[in-house]
């Protein structure tokens, strides 16, 4: 139980801190990408403005007077060394291509947005389309593009750092969460162990006086007293109450001593087919099932799990006896064993009075009774289902219940196969 709680704490701590870390890494990566793109845009805009400033235009001769010979890269001069411009294009005011450098261009202007990212292989291009004006009149469009090689390389470097650092940091967070979970569980574990020791000691000390009361009452019943007399009835009541107290004390002692652990020495391969046959043939179950029909359905092949034979027998017996108690006369109780690929399922189904849906989440709580008066009448202590669940969980299994009022209940024990 404590290890499971510690794992849950570490799991949620890692999940929450990991989510914050991944969100932080995503924001940092996004900001770096935006910053690199803005830097590229500033350089590209400055380069386009310099080129546009060298366009020679004579307004008296109209469009034919545009002279691009002195425009860097696009004109007659050779591009300077280290020039990173992928292409430069000049379009007329109507969007027709007049002159270009670099990659051959389409005949018509296709992009009108100021800045655009062109996804080409193997590297992306950042392009600017700058309208060139003279006296408030657009005389053409200058389109320039540069590769995003440096920006992509820088972002790949940042991404690589995150890809390596985030998993390592998550691992460290998980270890810290496991350590902190253990530290947080110390006081809870100490309190629980003290309560467990108290329950164990109190139950152990109560066994002797309860046994003495029961034996004295039984000896008194053996004395020559006429049945039906008040004294005889009182002794019968004392003996019956002592039996219930003895069962309650034994159940409490069992819960205190078997809290979520099984002695490794007692774990052995168990043939579930034989175990269910022996369990259903026990006097306690045969007595409880006198008023109804009890069916046992087993698979043809042998099914084996690892565990403690006595504990599993007690868990199954608790469920079967519980089903018999709350099934009316002429009813039916089924005990089934179903073999799946990775696990085995033990089903206990009855046609009894059923359990209200509001009570189902609580039926495995200790001392929880769906119907107080009915449980006292049947002699239950409210610990049978809690004991069954504790045993199943100690075997790394799962105990679940479904029910419909007036139609019956279905309890299922899921155990891993050996």
Short mmCIF file of C-alpha atoms in Angstrom, two decimals:
data_model
loop_
_atom_site.label_atom_id
_atom_site.label_comp_id
_atom_site.label_asym_id
_atom_site.label_seq_id
_atom_site.Cartn_x
_atom_site.Cartn_y
_atom_site.Cartn_z
CA UNK A 1 0.00 0.00 0.00
CA UNK A 2 2.76 2.44 0.91
CA UNK A 3 4.82 1.59 -2.15
CA UNK A 4 1.74 2.10 -4.32
CA UNK A 5 1.08 5.49 -2.69
CA UNK A 6 4.74 6.40 -3.10
CA UNK A 7 4.64 5.44 -6.78
CA UNK A 8 1.49 7.51 -7.26
CA UNK A 9 3.11 10.54 -5.63
CA UNK A 10 6.25 10.15 -7.76
CA UNK A 11 4.11 9.60 -10.86
CA UNK A 12 2.02 12.74 -10.38
CA UNK A 13 5.06 14.80 -9.36
CA UNK A 14 6.91 13.72 -12.51
CA UNK A 15 3.83 14.29 -14.66
CA UNK A 16 3.20 17.79 -13.32
CA UNK A 17 6.85 18.90 -13.34
CA UNK A 18 7.42 17.24 -16.71
CA UNK A 19 4.45 19.08 -18.21
CA UNK A 20 5.80 22.38 -16.91
CA UNK A 21 9.28 21.54 -18.26
CA UNK A 22 7.98 20.59 -21.71
CA UNK A 23 5.79 23.71 -21.82
CA UNK A 24 8.78 25.85 -20.81
CA UNK A 25 10.97 24.19 -23.47
CA UNK A 26 8.28 24.78 -26.10
CA UNK A 27 7.99 28.45 -25.20
CA UNK A 28 11.77 28.93 -25.27
CA UNK A 29 11.99 27.19 -28.66
CA UNK A 30 9.16 29.32 -30.06
CA UNK A 31 10.76 32.55 -28.82
CA UNK A 32 14.12 31.55 -30.30
CA UNK A 33 12.45 30.79 -33.63
CA UNK A 34 10.63 34.12 -33.65
CA UNK A 35 13.83 36.00 -32.72
CA UNK A 36 15.84 34.31 -35.47
CA UNK A 37 13.12 35.04 -38.02
CA UNK A 38 12.92 38.70 -37.01
CA UNK A 39 16.69 39.01 -37.34
CA UNK A 40 16.56 37.49 -40.83
CA UNK A 41 13.71 39.82 -41.80
CA UNK A 42 15.64 42.90 -40.67
CA UNK A 43 18.68 41.95 -42.73
CA UNK A 44 16.55 41.04 -45.74
CA UNK A 45 14.58 44.29 -45.56
CA UNK A 46 17.76 46.33 -45.30
CA UNK A 47 19.23 44.57 -48.32
CA UNK A 48 16.04 45.12 -50.35
CA UNK A 49 15.95 48.82 -49.42
CA UNK A 50 19.55 49.29 -50.56
CA UNK A 51 18.78 47.59 -53.87
CA UNK A 52 15.60 49.64 -54.34
CA UNK A 53 17.49 52.87 -53.70
CA UNK A 54 19.68 52.17 -56.75
CA UNK A 55 16.80 51.86 -59.20
CA UNK A 56 17.13 54.70 -61.75
CA UNK A 57 13.78 56.03 -62.93
CA UNK A 58 12.86 58.94 -65.22
CA UNK A 59 9.21 59.88 -64.74
CA UNK A 60 9.03 61.68 -68.09
CA UNK A 61 9.59 58.47 -70.06
CA UNK A 62 7.33 56.24 -67.95
CA UNK A 63 8.01 52.57 -67.33
CA UNK A 64 10.51 52.30 -70.15
CA UNK A 65 12.87 54.67 -68.36
CA UNK A 66 13.55 52.25 -65.45
CA UNK A 67 17.25 51.42 -65.36
CA UNK A 68 18.38 48.48 -63.16
CA UNK A 69 22.02 48.42 -64.25
CA UNK A 70 23.24 49.99 -61.01
CA UNK A 71 21.11 47.80 -58.74
CA UNK A 72 23.37 45.46 -56.70
CA UNK A 73 23.06 41.75 -57.63
CA UNK A 74 20.28 42.45 -60.13
CA UNK A 75 22.31 44.85 -62.28
CA UNK A 76 25.43 44.45 -64.41
CA UNK A 77 27.80 44.23 -61.47
CA UNK A 78 28.89 40.84 -60.27
CA UNK A 79 27.50 39.87 -56.87
CA UNK A 80 29.94 40.50 -54.04
CA UNK A 81 31.76 37.62 -52.37
CA UNK A 82 29.78 36.05 -49.56
CA UNK A 83 26.54 37.06 -51.17
CA UNK A 84 23.77 34.81 -49.76
CA UNK A 85 20.96 36.06 -51.97
CA UNK A 86 19.19 33.11 -53.56
CA UNK A 87 17.40 35.20 -56.13
CA UNK A 88 16.44 38.78 -56.92
CA UNK A 89 13.60 39.72 -59.27
CA UNK A 90 12.16 42.88 -60.71
CA UNK A 91 8.49 43.00 -61.69
CA UNK A 92 6.60 45.73 -63.50
CA UNK A 93 3.68 47.51 -61.76
CA UNK A 94 1.40 44.99 -63.56
CA UNK A 95 3.33 42.07 -61.98
CA UNK A 96 5.23 40.98 -65.12
CA UNK A 97 8.79 39.78 -64.72
CA UNK A 98 11.35 42.15 -66.25
CA UNK A 99 14.68 41.02 -64.88
CA UNK A 100 15.98 38.42 -62.43
CA UNK A 101 19.05 36.92 -60.83
CA UNK A 102 19.45 33.37 -59.53
CA UNK A 103 16.68 30.81 -59.72
CA UNK A 104 14.49 31.20 -62.83
CA UNK A 105 11.27 32.94 -61.90
CA UNK A 106 7.65 32.63 -63.03
CA UNK A 107 6.48 35.26 -65.49
CA UNK A 108 3.93 36.78 -63.17
CA UNK A 109 4.20 38.05 -59.63
CA UNK A 110 2.75 35.34 -57.38
CA UNK A 111 3.40 36.66 -53.89
CA UNK A 112 2.23 40.03 -52.70
CA UNK A 113 2.80 39.63 -48.95
CA UNK A 114 5.80 41.51 -47.60
CA UNK A 115 7.54 38.56 -45.99
CA UNK A 116 6.99 34.90 -46.75
CA UNK A 117 8.75 31.66 -45.99
CA UNK A 118 9.20 29.46 -49.06
CA UNK A 119 9.57 25.81 -48.13
CA UNK A 120 12.05 24.35 -50.60
CA UNK A 121 14.33 21.35 -50.30
CA UNK A 122 16.86 21.07 -48.68
CA UNK A 123 16.62 24.53 -47.11
CA UNK A 124 13.88 27.06 -46.65
CA UNK A 125 13.92 30.53 -48.20
CA UNK A 126 12.79 33.81 -46.65
CA UNK A 127 11.43 36.16 -49.28
CA UNK A 128 10.48 39.82 -49.28
CA UNK A 129 8.35 41.51 -51.96
CA UNK A 130 8.96 45.24 -51.77
CA UNK A 131 6.91 47.70 -53.82
CA UNK A 132 9.23 50.42 -55.17
CA UNK A 133 7.62 53.88 -55.39
CA UNK A 134 8.56 57.19 -56.86
CA UNK A 135 6.51 60.32 -56.13
CA UNK A 136 3.74 58.25 -54.63
CA UNK A 137 3.54 56.01 -57.74
CA UNK A 138 4.49 52.32 -57.74
CA UNK A 139 7.07 51.82 -60.49
CA UNK A 140 7.64 48.11 -59.85
CA UNK A 141 8.19 45.32 -57.35
CA UNK A 142 11.50 44.09 -56.06
CA UNK A 143 11.55 40.53 -54.83
CA UNK A 144 14.58 39.20 -52.91
CA UNK A 145 15.11 35.91 -51.10
CA UNK A 146 17.82 34.58 -48.81
CA UNK A 147 18.23 31.05 -47.36
CA UNK A 148 17.28 30.33 -43.77
CA UNK A 149 20.24 28.02 -43.37
CA UNK A 150 21.73 29.76 -40.32
CA UNK A 151 18.36 30.10 -38.59
CA UNK A 152 17.47 26.46 -39.26
CA UNK A 153 20.86 25.27 -38.03
CA UNK A 154 20.56 27.35 -34.84
CA UNK A 155 17.03 26.06 -34.18
CA UNK A 156 18.13 22.47 -34.85
CA UNK A 157 20.87 22.97 -32.27
CA UNK A 158 18.36 24.26 -29.73
CA UNK A 159 15.98 21.39 -30.53
CA UNK A 160 18.79 18.84 -30.13
CA UNK A 161 19.64 20.29 -26.72
CA UNK A 162 16.01 20.01 -25.67
CA UNK A 163 15.66 16.46 -27.02
CA UNK A 164 18.65 15.38 -24.94
CA UNK A 165 18.06 17.54 -21.88
CA UNK A 166 14.32 17.06 -21.39
CA UNK A 167 14.39 13.23 -20.99
CA UNK A 168 17.40 13.46 -18.69
CA UNK A 169 15.68 16.14 -16.62
CA UNK A 170 12.50 14.04 -16.49
CA UNK A 171 14.55 11.15 -15.18
CA UNK A 172 16.03 13.37 -12.47
CA UNK A 173 12.55 14.69 -11.63
CA UNK A 174 11.25 11.12 -11.33
CA UNK A 175 14.07 10.21 -8.92
CA UNK A 176 13.44 13.36 -6.88
CA UNK A 177 9.70 12.59 -6.88
CA UNK A 178 10.37 9.05 -5.67
CA UNK A 179 12.63 10.38 -2.90
CA UNK A 180 10.16 13.09 -1.85
CA UNK A 181 7.30 10.59 -2.00
CA UNK A 182 9.21 8.35 0.38
CA UNK A 183 9.91 11.28 2.72
CA UNK A 184 6.25 12.28 2.65
CA UNK A 185 5.15 8.73 3.45
CA UNK A 186 7.38 8.35 6.53
CA UNK A 187 4.98 9.94 9.08
CA UNK A 188 1.98 8.25 7.46
CA UNK A 189 3.77 4.89 7.52
CA UNK A 190 4.72 5.34 11.18
CA UNK A 191 1.14 6.24 12.13
CA UNK A 192 -0.25 3.32 10.18
CA UNK A 193 2.23 0.87 11.66
CA UNK A 194 1.36 2.07 15.16
CA UNK A 195 -2.34 1.64 14.42
CA UNK A 196 -1.66 -1.78 12.91
CA UNK A 197 0.31 -2.86 15.98
CA UNK A 198 -2.43 -1.60 18.26
CA UNK A 199 -5.09 -3.49 16.29
CA UNK A 200 -2.97 -6.62 16.29
CA UNK A 201 -2.22 -6.41 20.03
CA UNK A 202 -5.80 -5.57 20.97
CA UNK A 203 -7.20 -8.37 18.83
CA UNK A 204 -4.71 -10.83 20.24
CA UNK A 205 -5.50 -9.83 23.82
CA UNK A 206 -9.25 -10.04 23.19
CA UNK A 207 -9.11 -13.58 21.87
CA UNK A 208 -8.50 -15.12 25.28
CA UNK A 209 -11.42 -13.49 27.19
CA UNK A 210 -13.79 -14.02 24.28
CA UNK A 211 -12.79 -17.68 24.11
CA UNK A 212 -13.32 -17.95 27.88
CA UNK A 213 -16.81 -16.42 27.62
CA UNK A 214 -17.71 -18.77 24.80
CA UNK A 215 -16.41 -21.88 26.57
CA UNK A 216 -18.18 -20.97 29.82
CA UNK A 217 -21.42 -20.37 27.96
CA UNK A 218 -21.09 -23.70 26.16
CA UNK A 219 -20.35 -25.49 29.46
CA UNK A 220 -23.41 -23.82 30.96
CA UNK A 221 -25.55 -25.02 28.05
CA UNK A 222 -24.40 -28.59 28.77
CA UNK A 223 -25.75 -28.44 32.33
CA UNK A 224 -29.21 -29.95 32.97
CA UNK A 225 -31.37 -26.91 32.22
CA UNK A 226 -34.64 -27.28 30.38
CA UNK A 227 -34.58 -25.79 26.92
CA UNK A 228 -36.73 -22.70 26.48
CA UNK A 229 -36.14 -21.54 30.07
CA UNK A 230 -34.90 -17.91 30.44
CA UNK A 231 -31.53 -19.03 31.79
CA UNK A 232 -30.97 -21.36 28.85
CA UNK A 233 -31.90 -18.63 26.37
CA UNK A 234 -29.48 -16.21 27.99
CA UNK A 235 -26.66 -18.73 27.72
CA UNK A 236 -27.49 -19.34 24.07
CA UNK A 237 -27.42 -15.59 23.45
CA UNK A 238 -24.07 -15.27 25.23
CA UNK A 239 -22.62 -18.13 23.20
CA UNK A 240 -23.89 -16.68 19.93
CA UNK A 241 -22.55 -13.21 20.73
CA UNK A 242 -19.21 -14.69 21.79
CA UNK A 243 -18.95 -16.53 18.45
CA UNK A 244 -19.57 -13.28 16.56
CA UNK A 245 -17.01 -11.45 18.71
CA UNK A 246 -14.52 -14.26 18.17
CA UNK A 247 -14.99 -14.05 14.39
CA UNK A 248 -14.65 -10.26 14.48
CA UNK A 249 -11.46 -10.43 16.53
CA UNK A 250 -10.00 -13.07 14.21
CA UNK A 251 -10.86 -10.94 11.16
CA UNK A 252 -9.24 -7.86 12.69
CA UNK A 253 -6.17 -9.84 13.62
CA UNK A 254 -5.98 -11.21 10.08
CA UNK A 255 -6.23 -7.73 8.52
CA UNK A 256 -3.55 -6.38 10.88
CA UNK A 257 -1.12 -9.23 10.18
CA UNK A 258 -1.69 -9.59 6.43
CA UNK A 259 -1.65 -5.89 5.52
CA UNK A 260 -0.68 -5.97 1.86
CA UNK A 261 2.09 -8.51 2.06
CA UNK A 262 2.54 -12.25 1.73
CA UNK A 263 5.33 -14.25 3.22
CA UNK A 264 7.50 -15.18 0.19
CA UNK A 265 8.08 -18.62 1.70
CA UNK A 266 4.35 -19.39 1.51
CA UNK A 267 4.07 -18.53 -2.20
CA UNK A 268 3.80 -21.62 -4.39
CA UNK A 269 2.15 -22.73 -7.65
CA UNK A 270 -1.58 -23.25 -7.10
CA UNK A 271 -3.81 -25.42 -9.25
CA UNK A 272 -6.93 -23.23 -9.31
CA UNK A 273 -9.13 -26.05 -10.63
CA UNK A 274 -8.44 -28.14 -7.54
CA UNK A 275 -8.55 -25.12 -5.25
CA UNK A 276 -12.06 -24.18 -6.38
CA UNK A 277 -13.25 -27.78 -6.08
CA UNK A 278 -11.92 -27.99 -2.53
CA UNK A 279 -13.30 -24.59 -1.60
CA UNK A 280 -16.82 -25.28 -2.81
CA UNK A 281 -16.82 -28.63 -1.03
CA UNK A 282 -15.91 -27.10 2.34
CA UNK A 283 -18.49 -27.51 5.14
CA UNK A 284 -18.89 -23.76 5.59
CA UNK A 285 -19.92 -23.23 1.94
CA UNK A 286 -22.06 -26.35 1.79
CA UNK A 287 -23.91 -25.17 4.89
CA UNK A 288 -24.36 -21.66 3.49
CA UNK A 289 -25.63 -23.05 0.14
CA UNK A 290 -28.21 -25.45 1.57
CA UNK A 291 -31.14 -23.32 0.44
CA UNK A 292 -29.98 -22.71 -3.13
CA UNK A 293 -28.27 -24.23 -6.15
CA UNK A 294 -24.50 -23.89 -6.36
CA UNK A 295 -22.77 -24.40 -9.73
CA UNK A 296 -19.06 -24.78 -10.39
CA UNK A 297 -17.73 -24.24 -13.94
CA UNK A 298 -14.07 -24.96 -14.67
CA UNK A 299 -12.02 -24.94 -17.89
CA UNK A 300 -10.83 -28.27 -19.24
CA UNK A 301 -7.16 -27.32 -19.06
CA UNK A 302 -5.28 -26.86 -15.83
CA UNK A 303 -4.91 -23.25 -14.63
CA UNK A 304 -2.02 -22.36 -12.34
CA UNK A 305 -1.10 -19.17 -10.49
CA UNK A 306 1.52 -18.36 -7.87
CA UNK A 307 0.29 -17.45 -4.42
CA UNK A 308 -0.70 -18.54 -0.95
CA UNK A 309 -3.21 -21.38 -1.12
CA UNK A 310 -4.90 -20.73 2.22
CA UNK A 311 -5.29 -17.01 1.61
CA UNK A 312 -6.77 -17.43 -1.87
CA UNK A 313 -9.11 -20.12 -0.58
CA UNK A 314 -10.30 -17.75 2.14
CA UNK A 315 -10.86 -14.88 -0.35
CA UNK A 316 -12.93 -17.10 -2.67
CA UNK A 317 -14.83 -18.62 0.26
CA UNK A 318 -15.68 -15.15 1.59
CA UNK A 319 -17.20 -14.18 -1.75
CA UNK A 320 -19.13 -17.43 -2.17
CA UNK A 321 -20.49 -17.38 1.41
CA UNK A 322 -21.39 -13.73 0.99
CA UNK A 323 -23.28 -14.56 -2.23
CA UNK A 324 -25.11 -17.43 -0.53
CA UNK A 325 -26.13 -15.25 2.41
CA UNK A 326 -27.87 -12.68 0.25
CA UNK A 327 -29.48 -15.06 -2.25
CA UNK A 328 -33.06 -16.11 -1.47
CA UNK A 329 -34.19 -19.71 -1.41
CA UNK A 330 -34.31 -21.49 -4.76
CA UNK A 331 -31.74 -18.99 -6.03
CA UNK A 332 -28.51 -19.83 -7.85
CA UNK A 333 -24.84 -19.05 -7.24
CA UNK A 334 -22.20 -19.69 -9.90
CA UNK A 335 -18.48 -20.07 -9.29
CA UNK A 336 -16.56 -19.89 -12.55
CA UNK A 337 -12.92 -20.07 -13.54
CA UNK A 338 -12.05 -18.45 -16.87
CA UNK A 339 -8.58 -18.64 -18.39
CA UNK A 340 -7.39 -15.74 -20.53
CA UNK A 341 -4.06 -15.19 -22.24
CA UNK A 342 -2.34 -13.08 -19.58
CA UNK A 343 -4.61 -13.52 -16.59
CA UNK A 344 -7.24 -15.68 -15.00
CA UNK A 345 -10.72 -14.64 -13.88
CA UNK A 346 -12.64 -16.12 -10.96
CA UNK A 347 -16.30 -15.13 -11.04
CA UNK A 348 -18.82 -15.41 -8.21
CA UNK A 349 -22.30 -14.56 -9.49
CA UNK A 350 -25.62 -14.86 -7.70
CA UNK A 351 -29.29 -14.19 -8.24
CA UNK A 352 -29.59 -12.46 -4.89
CA UNK A 353 -31.05 -9.21 -3.67
CA UNK A 354 -28.28 -7.12 -5.25
CA UNK A 355 -26.44 -4.03 -4.05
CA UNK A 356 -27.55 -0.44 -4.71
CA UNK A 357 -25.27 1.48 -7.07
CA UNK A 358 -24.63 4.12 -4.39
CA UNK A 359 -23.15 1.45 -2.09
CA UNK A 360 -20.95 -0.32 -4.64
CA UNK A 361 -17.93 2.05 -4.26
CA UNK A 362 -17.88 1.40 -0.49
CA UNK A 363 -18.56 -2.33 -0.13
CA UNK A 364 -14.83 -3.14 0.22
CA UNK A 365 -14.40 -0.65 3.07
CA UNK A 366 -13.91 -2.16 6.49
CA UNK A 367 -17.08 -2.39 8.61
CA UNK A 368 -19.19 -1.01 5.76
CA UNK A 369 -22.66 -2.54 5.75
CA UNK A 370 -25.20 -2.00 3.00
CA UNK A 371 -28.01 -2.88 5.41
CA UNK A 372 -27.17 -2.79 9.12
CA UNK A 373 -30.09 -4.89 10.31
CA UNK A 374 -29.76 -7.46 7.54
CA UNK A 375 -26.03 -7.88 8.18
CA UNK A 376 -26.52 -8.46 11.88
CA UNK A 377 -29.16 -11.08 11.08
CA UNK A 378 -26.80 -12.97 8.80
CA UNK A 379 -23.95 -12.74 11.27
CA UNK A 380 -21.61 -10.63 9.12
CA UNK A 381 -18.91 -8.43 10.64
CA UNK A 382 -18.45 -6.13 7.65
CA UNK A 383 -14.89 -7.38 7.10
CA UNK A 384 -15.36 -10.30 4.69
CA UNK A 385 -15.13 -8.29 1.48
CA UNK A 386 -12.29 -6.13 2.89
CA UNK A 387 -10.32 -9.30 3.66
CA UNK A 388 -11.01 -10.71 0.19
CA UNK A 389 -9.84 -7.49 -1.47
CA UNK A 390 -6.71 -7.33 0.68
CA UNK A 391 -5.80 -10.91 -0.21
CA UNK A 392 -6.39 -10.36 -3.94
CA UNK A 393 -4.32 -7.16 -4.00
CA UNK A 394 -1.52 -8.90 -2.10
CA UNK A 395 -1.44 -11.35 -5.05
CA UNK A 396 -1.11 -8.43 -7.51
CA UNK A 397 -4.71 -9.01 -8.57
CA UNK A 398 -7.89 -6.98 -8.72
CA UNK A 399 -11.31 -7.54 -7.18
CA UNK A 400 -14.31 -5.80 -8.75
CA UNK A 401 -18.06 -5.96 -8.27
CA UNK A 402 -21.13 -5.15 -10.35
CA UNK A 403 -24.70 -5.50 -9.19
CA UNK A 404 -28.33 -4.76 -9.93
CA UNK A 405 -30.86 -4.50 -7.12
CA UNK A 406 -33.24 -7.45 -7.28
CA UNK A 407 -31.25 -9.23 -10.01
CA UNK A 408 -28.02 -10.26 -8.33
CA UNK A 409 -24.32 -9.43 -8.06
CA UNK A 410 -21.14 -10.40 -9.86
CA UNK A 411 -17.75 -10.39 -8.11
CA UNK A 412 -14.64 -10.96 -10.23
CA UNK A 413 -11.12 -11.79 -9.08
CA UNK A 414 -8.49 -11.07 -11.73
CA UNK A 415 -5.13 -12.72 -11.09
CA UNK A 416 -1.96 -12.72 -13.21
CA UNK A 417 -0.99 -16.11 -14.59
CA UNK A 418 2.22 -17.65 -13.37
#
